[in-house]
Each structure stands twice: as C-alpha cells, then as structure tokens.
C-alpha cells in the first residue's frame, strides 16, 4: 500500500468530523423556548441607541427599557420572527443598533475577511509544506556519500 | 555542504518570484479596502431621514397631561406636528419659545397644524412646571413606557415630526427648529400635498 493511500483515511475522517460538526452547529435549533428567553436573546443582539458599548439587554436607561418593552410586545404577538423584530428596531434607530453585523453589503466583509484569511493561511501552509518536502527529497551527492561512509567507518572501528 | 549547492539554484529564484506577487496582492486588497471605506457614508447622524417617511405614522395611543385620551390615528384630517421634549434637555429649552411662536402662527390660520408635545423620559410634574413657567397651551402627551418614542425611533431630543392629514409621515427634524422654519415647511407641504 502506498504512503499516500495510507494517509488518506485520516484526512477523510478529519474532514467528515469537521463537516459534521459544522453541519450540526449550523442547523441545530437554537431558538429560545420561552418568550422571555426570546426577548433576552433579541435584546442581546441590539445596541443601546444612546450609550456606548452596551446592549439593550445590559443597559438600564429609558430608551433601552422602551425597546425591551417593544420587543416583548412583538414577541407576545407570536407572529413575528426574531429577525423581523430586529429589523423593526433597526429601521427606526438605524443600523448602529445592530451588534451582529449583517451578511450583506460592506458589513459582509466582517464575515468574509476571516474566511479569506483562513483560506490564504491554509494555501500558504500547503506551499510551505510542499517546499520543505522538495528540499528534504534532495538526492545525496558524492560529498554526502563520503561523509556517511566516513561515519560508518568510525562506527565499525569502535 | 553540497546539499545547499543542489537546492539553492532551484529554490532561490522561486522565492524571488513569489514574494513580489504576494506583496502586490496584499497591497491591492488593502488599497481596495481603503477606497471602499473612504467612500463609505460618514457616520454623522442624518437629522432628516427615517424609514417612516412617506409611510403611515405608527400607532400612538396615550393620554395627555390633563387626562384626555390621545390617539394619533384619530387626528387624520389635520396636519399634526409632534415634538418630543424633555425638560432637562438644553436644546429643548432653547427651542421652546419657537414652539410657542409656531403655535400662535398656526392658530391664526384656517387649517393650522395641531401641535403636540410628547414627553420623552421625564416626570410629568417637571414638564407641567416647565410649561406653566414658560408658556405653551397645546396638549402634552404622556409616553410613560416610551412606546411612542420607540415607534418613531426617537432616541435623543428634541425631535419634531410632521404628519399630513392622511396620517402619513412627511418630515422628521432631529434637531432644534424655529417657528419660521416649521411654518415655511408646512406651507410647502400644503402646496405639494394639498
């Protein structure tokens, strides 16, 4: 069995495990079960419109409190999704209240750049490994053979 | 050692060819990012735009300070001006005499606009005291849970909104106004919307 054939099952297992975990992570039902959990989850994704670095969930000011009440009111209707509620608040207060950037427009760079960097890093590592392998496979010349022979002769003398 | 002699002639030129291309690619990406970000919209707040413009005004149901019911949807047929106010806000205080003048201007014409103050996160007693001391006899709408402010997306005061007789939002002014500015704007809207 060739070396390449011996190596591939480990790579396949690795790809399957990573792919499986990503699939589970992407498709698992992460929706909060109770209305209160939904309100908290949504308010964690929105920034307080008048303060710095605080989410609507954390902030105690009147605007955040009013937004939490509005979120709770819409959750209680039972007919709107989390994204629709977030969209409602964003339309009124602007995109500055979004703590999780959208995957469209220039905001998409936030998601795309790390992936691009990861791909570049993997490709770079691939090139580096390939170069090291090529260097390691260099054919020994006469000088190398003489060195090895001398070393072996020393061992024999001992 | 001679291994060096074997590998160098092959490896050295490859490094020299790759590095400039990688550097150029990184420089291009940085340049594109710079151009995109430099041409992006400034983060300066826009004091006139709103998702609600040219859309039906959101529901606003409450009571006034003197205990009367207030329902914005029942004001259809009149031009309505909503002014979000807080008695501790200096620009709101500076704007108040202009609102008094504006109310007088509108009272003197046949289809004058209805002016309402909406309390933004302020005790009723403080607002009542301010109006008693500085004038203003138009209705003051309570907004205890901030529902009206949230429905309009008002985070900072003063903000003034104009709603046409069909209940559609036609203007948002998220800064201080003057009586003449507001009256002129309303005249323009009356000519456009009839």
Short mmCIF file of C-alpha atoms in Angstrom, two decimals:
data_model
loop_
_atom_site.label_atom_id
_atom_site.label_comp_id
_atom_site.label_asym_id
_atom_site.label_seq_id
_atom_site.Cartn_x
_atom_site.Cartn_y
_atom_site.Cartn_z
CA UNK A 1 0.00 0.00 0.00
CA UNK A 2 1.43 3.36 -0.99
CA UNK A 3 2.17 6.07 1.55
CA UNK A 4 -0.48 8.33 0.04
CA UNK A 5 -3.10 5.62 0.38
CA UNK A 6 -2.13 5.01 3.99
CA UNK A 7 -2.51 8.70 4.78
CA UNK A 8 -5.87 9.48 3.17
CA UNK A 9 -8.23 7.81 5.68
CA UNK A 10 -7.09 10.13 8.47
CA UNK A 11 -7.74 13.15 6.27
CA UNK A 12 -11.14 11.82 5.29
CA UNK A 13 -12.05 11.20 8.93
CA UNK A 14 -10.90 14.71 9.82
CA UNK A 15 -12.96 16.28 7.02
CA UNK A 16 -16.01 14.21 7.99
CA UNK A 17 -15.74 15.18 11.66
CA UNK A 18 -15.27 18.89 10.91
CA UNK A 19 -18.02 18.85 8.29
CA UNK A 20 -20.37 17.01 10.63
CA UNK A 21 -19.74 19.43 13.49
CA UNK A 22 -20.26 22.43 11.21
CA UNK A 23 -23.50 20.92 9.88
CA UNK A 24 -24.78 20.26 13.40
CA UNK A 25 -23.76 23.75 14.53
CA UNK A 26 -25.40 25.42 11.55
CA UNK A 27 -28.68 23.52 11.63
CA UNK A 28 -29.34 22.89 15.30
CA UNK A 29 -32.45 24.51 16.67
CA UNK A 30 -31.09 27.36 18.74
CA UNK A 31 -34.40 29.21 19.13
CA UNK A 32 -35.16 30.11 22.71
CA UNK A 33 -38.04 28.16 24.10
CA UNK A 34 -39.80 30.76 26.20
CA UNK A 35 -40.91 34.28 25.27
CA UNK A 36 -38.66 35.69 27.99
CA UNK A 37 -35.64 33.88 26.52
CA UNK A 38 -36.53 35.25 23.10
CA UNK A 39 -36.73 38.80 24.47
CA UNK A 40 -33.34 38.39 26.14
CA UNK A 41 -31.77 36.86 23.05
CA UNK A 42 -33.04 39.65 20.78
CA UNK A 43 -32.07 42.41 23.20
CA UNK A 44 -28.53 40.97 23.38
CA UNK A 45 -28.25 41.45 19.60
CA UNK A 46 -29.19 45.15 19.77
CA UNK A 47 -27.07 48.05 20.97
CA UNK A 48 -28.44 50.73 23.25
CA UNK A 49 -29.13 53.66 20.87
CA UNK A 50 -27.71 56.37 23.14
CA UNK A 51 -24.87 54.72 25.07
CA UNK A 52 -21.51 53.25 24.10
CA UNK A 53 -20.67 49.58 24.33
CA UNK A 54 -23.85 48.36 25.97
CA UNK A 55 -26.51 46.11 24.59
CA UNK A 56 -30.20 46.78 25.07
CA UNK A 57 -30.16 43.74 27.38
CA UNK A 58 -27.49 45.26 29.66
CA UNK A 59 -28.45 48.91 29.52
CA UNK A 60 -30.69 50.34 32.24
CA UNK A 61 -31.59 53.61 30.53
CA UNK A 62 -35.11 54.52 29.48
CA UNK A 63 -34.54 54.05 25.74
CA UNK A 64 -33.26 50.50 26.16
CA UNK A 65 -36.07 49.76 28.55
CA UNK A 66 -38.60 51.06 25.99
CA UNK A 67 -37.01 48.90 23.29
CA UNK A 68 -37.18 45.84 25.56
CA UNK A 69 -40.88 46.54 26.12
CA UNK A 70 -41.43 46.81 22.37
CA UNK A 71 -39.54 43.54 21.78
CA UNK A 72 -41.64 41.82 24.45
CA UNK A 73 -44.82 43.20 22.90
CA UNK A 74 -43.89 41.87 19.48
CA UNK A 75 -42.75 38.50 20.89
CA UNK A 76 -46.12 38.20 22.65
CA UNK A 77 -47.93 38.50 19.33
CA UNK A 78 -46.29 35.18 18.40
CA UNK A 79 -46.37 36.03 14.72
CA UNK A 80 -43.02 37.71 14.11
CA UNK A 81 -39.56 36.19 13.96
CA UNK A 82 -36.51 37.43 15.83
CA UNK A 83 -35.08 38.85 12.61
CA UNK A 84 -38.29 40.74 11.89
CA UNK A 85 -38.21 42.33 15.33
CA UNK A 86 -34.56 43.28 14.94
CA UNK A 87 -35.36 44.69 11.51
CA UNK A 88 -38.19 46.76 13.04
CA UNK A 89 -35.82 48.31 15.60
CA UNK A 90 -33.08 48.84 13.01
CA UNK A 91 -35.48 50.65 10.67
CA UNK A 92 -36.33 53.13 13.40
CA UNK A 93 -32.98 53.65 15.12
CA UNK A 94 -30.60 52.89 12.24
CA UNK A 95 -28.01 50.18 11.64
CA UNK A 96 -25.89 51.49 14.54
CA UNK A 97 -28.08 49.42 16.87
CA UNK A 98 -27.04 46.14 15.26
CA UNK A 99 -24.48 44.33 17.40
CA UNK A 100 -24.26 41.41 14.95
CA UNK A 101 -23.28 42.73 11.51
CA UNK A 102 -25.43 41.77 8.55
CA UNK A 103 -24.06 39.43 5.89
CA UNK A 104 -24.85 41.86 3.09
CA UNK A 105 -23.13 44.94 1.68
CA UNK A 106 -19.90 46.18 3.20
CA UNK A 107 -20.85 44.56 6.53
CA UNK A 108 -20.28 41.20 4.85
CA UNK A 109 -16.53 41.94 4.93
CA UNK A 110 -16.63 41.24 8.66
CA UNK A 111 -17.63 37.65 7.86
CA UNK A 112 -15.74 37.21 4.60
CA UNK A 113 -12.31 38.53 5.60
CA UNK A 114 -11.58 35.94 8.33
CA UNK A 115 -12.61 33.14 5.96
CA UNK A 116 -10.42 34.59 3.21
CA UNK A 117 -7.53 34.88 5.68
CA UNK A 118 -8.04 31.26 6.75
CA UNK A 119 -8.04 30.04 3.15
CA UNK A 120 -4.88 32.07 2.39
CA UNK A 121 -3.20 30.67 5.50
CA UNK A 122 -4.05 27.07 4.56
CA UNK A 123 -2.83 27.58 0.98
CA UNK A 124 0.34 29.22 2.31
CA UNK A 125 0.96 26.31 4.66
CA UNK A 126 0.40 23.92 1.78
CA UNK A 127 3.04 25.70 -0.28
CA UNK A 128 5.43 25.74 2.69
CA UNK A 129 5.00 22.00 3.36
CA UNK A 130 5.47 21.26 -0.31
CA UNK A 131 8.68 23.29 -0.39
CA UNK A 132 10.06 21.56 2.72
CA UNK A 133 9.23 18.17 1.23
CA UNK A 134 11.03 19.04 -2.04
CA UNK A 135 14.08 20.19 -0.09
CA UNK A 136 14.10 17.04 2.03
CA UNK A 137 13.97 14.81 -1.06
CA UNK A 138 17.24 16.22 -2.44
CA UNK A 139 19.37 13.46 -3.93
CA UNK A 140 22.66 12.91 -1.99
CA UNK A 141 25.78 13.66 -3.93
CA UNK A 142 29.31 12.26 -3.66
CA UNK A 143 30.25 14.51 -0.75
CA UNK A 144 27.24 13.26 1.23
CA UNK A 145 28.14 9.65 0.48
CA UNK A 146 31.73 10.24 1.59
CA UNK A 147 30.51 11.76 4.87
CA UNK A 148 28.19 8.82 5.54
CA UNK A 149 30.90 6.33 4.64
CA UNK A 150 33.35 8.04 7.00
CA UNK A 151 30.80 7.98 9.80
CA UNK A 152 30.05 4.31 9.23
CA UNK A 153 33.79 3.53 9.16
CA UNK A 154 34.17 5.26 12.54
CA UNK A 155 31.33 3.16 13.94
CA UNK A 156 32.95 0.00 12.59
CA UNK A 157 36.29 0.94 14.14
CA UNK A 158 34.62 1.28 17.52
CA UNK B 1 27.72 21.16 2.37
CA UNK B 2 26.91 20.36 -1.22
CA UNK B 3 23.18 19.82 -0.48
CA UNK B 4 23.00 23.56 -0.27
CA UNK B 5 24.61 23.72 -3.66
CA UNK B 6 21.99 21.39 -5.09
CA UNK B 7 18.91 23.10 -3.59
CA UNK B 8 19.84 26.77 -3.85
CA UNK B 9 19.87 27.16 -7.59
CA UNK B 10 16.33 25.74 -7.68
CA UNK B 11 14.79 27.39 -4.59
CA UNK B 12 16.23 30.89 -4.63
CA UNK B 13 14.67 32.08 -7.90
CA UNK B 14 11.27 30.68 -6.82
CA UNK B 15 11.31 32.78 -3.64
CA UNK B 16 12.23 35.86 -5.63
CA UNK B 17 9.28 35.31 -7.97
CA UNK B 18 6.65 34.56 -5.30
CA UNK B 19 7.29 37.32 -2.80
CA UNK B 20 6.54 40.29 -5.10
CA UNK B 21 3.24 38.72 -6.19
CA UNK B 22 2.15 38.07 -2.61
CA UNK B 23 3.13 41.61 -1.59
CA UNK B 24 1.29 43.04 -4.59
CA UNK B 25 -1.85 41.04 -3.77
CA UNK B 26 -1.84 42.22 -0.15
CA UNK B 27 -1.24 45.81 -1.25
CA UNK B 28 -4.15 45.56 -3.70
CA UNK B 29 -6.51 44.21 -1.04
CA UNK B 30 -5.50 46.97 1.38
CA UNK B 31 -5.92 49.61 -1.36
CA UNK B 32 -9.39 48.33 -2.29
CA UNK B 33 -10.44 48.30 1.37
CA UNK B 34 -9.13 51.84 1.82
CA UNK B 35 -11.05 53.09 -1.22
CA UNK B 36 -14.27 51.36 -0.17
CA UNK B 37 -14.07 52.64 3.39
CA UNK B 38 -13.02 56.15 2.35
CA UNK B 39 -16.03 56.41 0.04
CA UNK B 40 -18.44 54.99 2.59
CA UNK B 41 -21.13 57.07 4.20
CA UNK B 42 -19.93 59.27 7.01
CA UNK B 43 -21.10 58.27 10.45
CA UNK B 44 -22.54 61.74 11.01
CA UNK B 45 -26.16 61.29 12.09
CA UNK B 46 -28.73 62.18 9.48
CA UNK B 47 -31.28 64.53 11.04
CA UNK B 48 -33.93 64.23 8.35
CA UNK B 49 -34.04 60.67 7.08
CA UNK B 50 -36.25 57.97 8.53
CA UNK B 51 -37.72 54.68 7.49
CA UNK B 52 -41.13 56.15 8.36
CA UNK B 53 -41.02 58.97 5.81
CA UNK B 54 -43.89 58.68 3.32
CA UNK B 55 -45.33 55.80 5.33
CA UNK B 56 -48.36 55.78 7.64
CA UNK B 57 -47.48 57.12 11.06
CA UNK B 58 -47.10 54.42 13.70
CA UNK B 59 -49.79 53.93 16.28
CA UNK B 60 -49.53 56.38 19.16
CA UNK B 61 -52.16 55.97 21.85
CA UNK B 62 -51.85 57.57 25.25
CA UNK B 63 -53.31 60.29 27.43
CA UNK B 64 -52.47 63.95 27.79
CA UNK B 65 -51.26 65.56 30.99
CA UNK B 66 -54.74 66.89 31.64
CA UNK B 67 -56.19 63.38 31.41
CA UNK B 68 -57.69 63.44 27.93
CA UNK B 69 -57.24 60.47 25.59
CA UNK B 70 -54.82 60.84 22.70
CA UNK B 71 -54.87 58.67 19.59
CA UNK B 72 -52.76 59.88 16.68
CA UNK B 73 -54.81 57.93 14.15
CA UNK B 74 -57.88 59.98 15.13
CA UNK B 75 -56.11 63.19 14.17
CA UNK B 76 -56.49 62.43 10.46
CA UNK B 77 -57.84 65.42 8.58
CA UNK B 78 -55.40 67.81 10.23
CA UNK B 79 -51.73 68.49 9.88
CA UNK B 80 -50.07 67.21 13.05
CA UNK B 81 -46.74 68.28 14.50
CA UNK B 82 -45.26 66.05 17.20
CA UNK B 83 -42.44 67.48 19.27
CA UNK B 84 -40.53 65.13 21.57
CA UNK B 85 -39.49 67.05 24.66
CA UNK B 86 -37.58 66.65 27.92
CA UNK B 87 -37.43 69.44 30.48
CA UNK B 88 -33.78 68.72 31.36
CA UNK B 89 -32.63 68.95 27.74
CA UNK B 90 -31.00 72.30 26.99
CA UNK B 91 -31.77 72.37 23.23
CA UNK B 92 -35.40 71.57 24.08
CA UNK B 93 -35.49 74.53 26.44
CA UNK B 94 -33.88 76.78 23.85
CA UNK B 95 -36.40 75.63 21.26
CA UNK B 96 -39.46 76.17 23.44
CA UNK B 97 -40.08 79.89 22.67
CA UNK B 98 -40.01 78.99 18.97
CA UNK B 99 -42.70 76.37 19.55
CA UNK B 100 -44.79 78.96 21.42
CA UNK B 101 -44.45 81.29 18.42
CA UNK B 102 -45.20 78.47 15.99
CA UNK B 103 -48.37 77.54 17.89
CA UNK B 104 -49.51 81.16 17.70
CA UNK B 105 -48.79 81.29 13.94
CA UNK B 106 -50.79 78.11 13.31
CA UNK B 107 -53.69 79.28 15.49
CA UNK B 108 -54.03 82.36 13.29
CA UNK B 109 -54.64 80.43 10.04
CA UNK B 110 -57.68 78.42 8.95
CA UNK B 111 -56.07 74.98 8.56
CA UNK B 112 -53.35 75.44 11.14
CA UNK B 113 -51.44 72.41 12.29
CA UNK B 114 -52.14 70.72 15.61
CA UNK B 115 -49.06 70.79 17.82
CA UNK B 116 -48.46 68.08 20.43
CA UNK B 117 -45.58 67.71 22.84
CA UNK B 118 -44.62 64.12 23.61
CA UNK B 119 -42.82 63.69 26.92
CA UNK B 120 -39.54 61.83 26.49
CA UNK B 121 -38.35 60.12 29.68
CA UNK B 122 -39.26 62.90 32.07
CA UNK B 123 -41.57 63.17 35.09
CA UNK B 124 -44.96 64.63 34.26
CA UNK B 125 -44.62 67.17 37.08
CA UNK B 126 -41.35 68.55 35.66
CA UNK B 127 -42.87 69.06 32.23
CA UNK B 128 -46.03 70.63 33.66
CA UNK B 129 -43.90 73.00 35.72
CA UNK B 130 -41.85 73.98 32.68
CA UNK B 131 -44.95 74.75 30.60
CA UNK B 132 -46.54 76.68 33.46
CA UNK B 133 -43.45 78.86 33.76
CA UNK B 134 -42.58 79.28 30.07
CA UNK B 135 -45.93 79.15 28.28
CA UNK B 136 -47.46 76.75 25.82
CA UNK B 137 -51.08 75.67 25.91
CA UNK B 138 -51.03 72.84 23.37
CA UNK B 139 -51.66 69.26 24.54
CA UNK B 140 -48.81 67.39 26.24
CA UNK B 141 -48.86 63.64 25.57
CA UNK B 142 -47.57 61.18 28.15
CA UNK B 143 -45.28 58.38 26.99
CA UNK B 144 -44.52 56.57 30.23
CA UNK B 145 -43.24 53.32 28.70
CA UNK B 146 -41.52 55.05 25.78
CA UNK B 147 -43.78 53.29 23.27
CA UNK B 148 -44.37 56.38 21.14
CA UNK B 149 -40.66 57.31 21.10
CA UNK B 150 -39.71 53.75 20.15
CA UNK B 151 -42.37 53.60 17.44
CA UNK B 152 -40.88 56.73 15.87
CA UNK B 153 -37.27 55.74 16.63
CA UNK B 154 -36.61 58.78 18.79
CA UNK B 155 -33.52 58.33 20.95
CA UNK B 156 -32.45 61.91 21.54
CA UNK B 157 -34.43 65.08 21.90
CA UNK B 158 -35.58 67.46 20.60
CA UNK B 159 -37.15 65.84 17.57
CA UNK B 160 -40.07 67.14 15.56
CA UNK B 161 -42.23 65.15 13.16
CA UNK B 162 -44.83 66.37 10.68
CA UNK B 163 -47.75 64.14 9.74
CA UNK B 164 -50.08 65.04 6.89
CA UNK B 165 -53.90 64.97 7.07
CA UNK B 166 -53.98 61.44 5.65
CA UNK B 167 -51.81 60.18 8.53
CA UNK B 168 -48.59 59.85 6.54
CA UNK B 169 -45.26 60.95 7.97
CA UNK B 170 -43.82 63.67 5.74
CA UNK B 171 -40.94 65.09 7.74
CA UNK B 172 -38.54 64.37 10.57
CA UNK B 173 -36.35 67.08 12.05
CA UNK B 174 -33.94 65.67 14.63
CA UNK B 175 -32.56 68.98 15.78
CA UNK B 176 -33.84 72.27 17.11
CA UNK B 177 -36.34 74.13 14.94
CA UNK B 178 -37.53 77.69 14.64
CA UNK B 179 -41.13 78.87 14.25
CA UNK B 180 -40.49 80.27 10.78
CA UNK B 181 -38.68 77.15 9.60
CA UNK B 182 -41.54 74.93 10.71
CA UNK B 183 -44.28 77.22 9.29
CA UNK B 184 -42.46 77.52 5.97
CA UNK B 185 -42.02 73.76 5.78
CA UNK B 186 -45.70 73.22 6.47
CA UNK B 187 -46.68 75.74 3.78
CA UNK B 188 -44.50 73.86 1.30
CA UNK B 189 -46.12 70.57 2.25
CA UNK B 190 -49.61 72.06 1.98
CA UNK B 191 -48.83 73.21 -1.56
CA UNK B 192 -47.45 69.80 -2.52
CA UNK B 193 -49.97 67.56 -0.78
CA UNK B 194 -52.94 69.91 -0.93
#
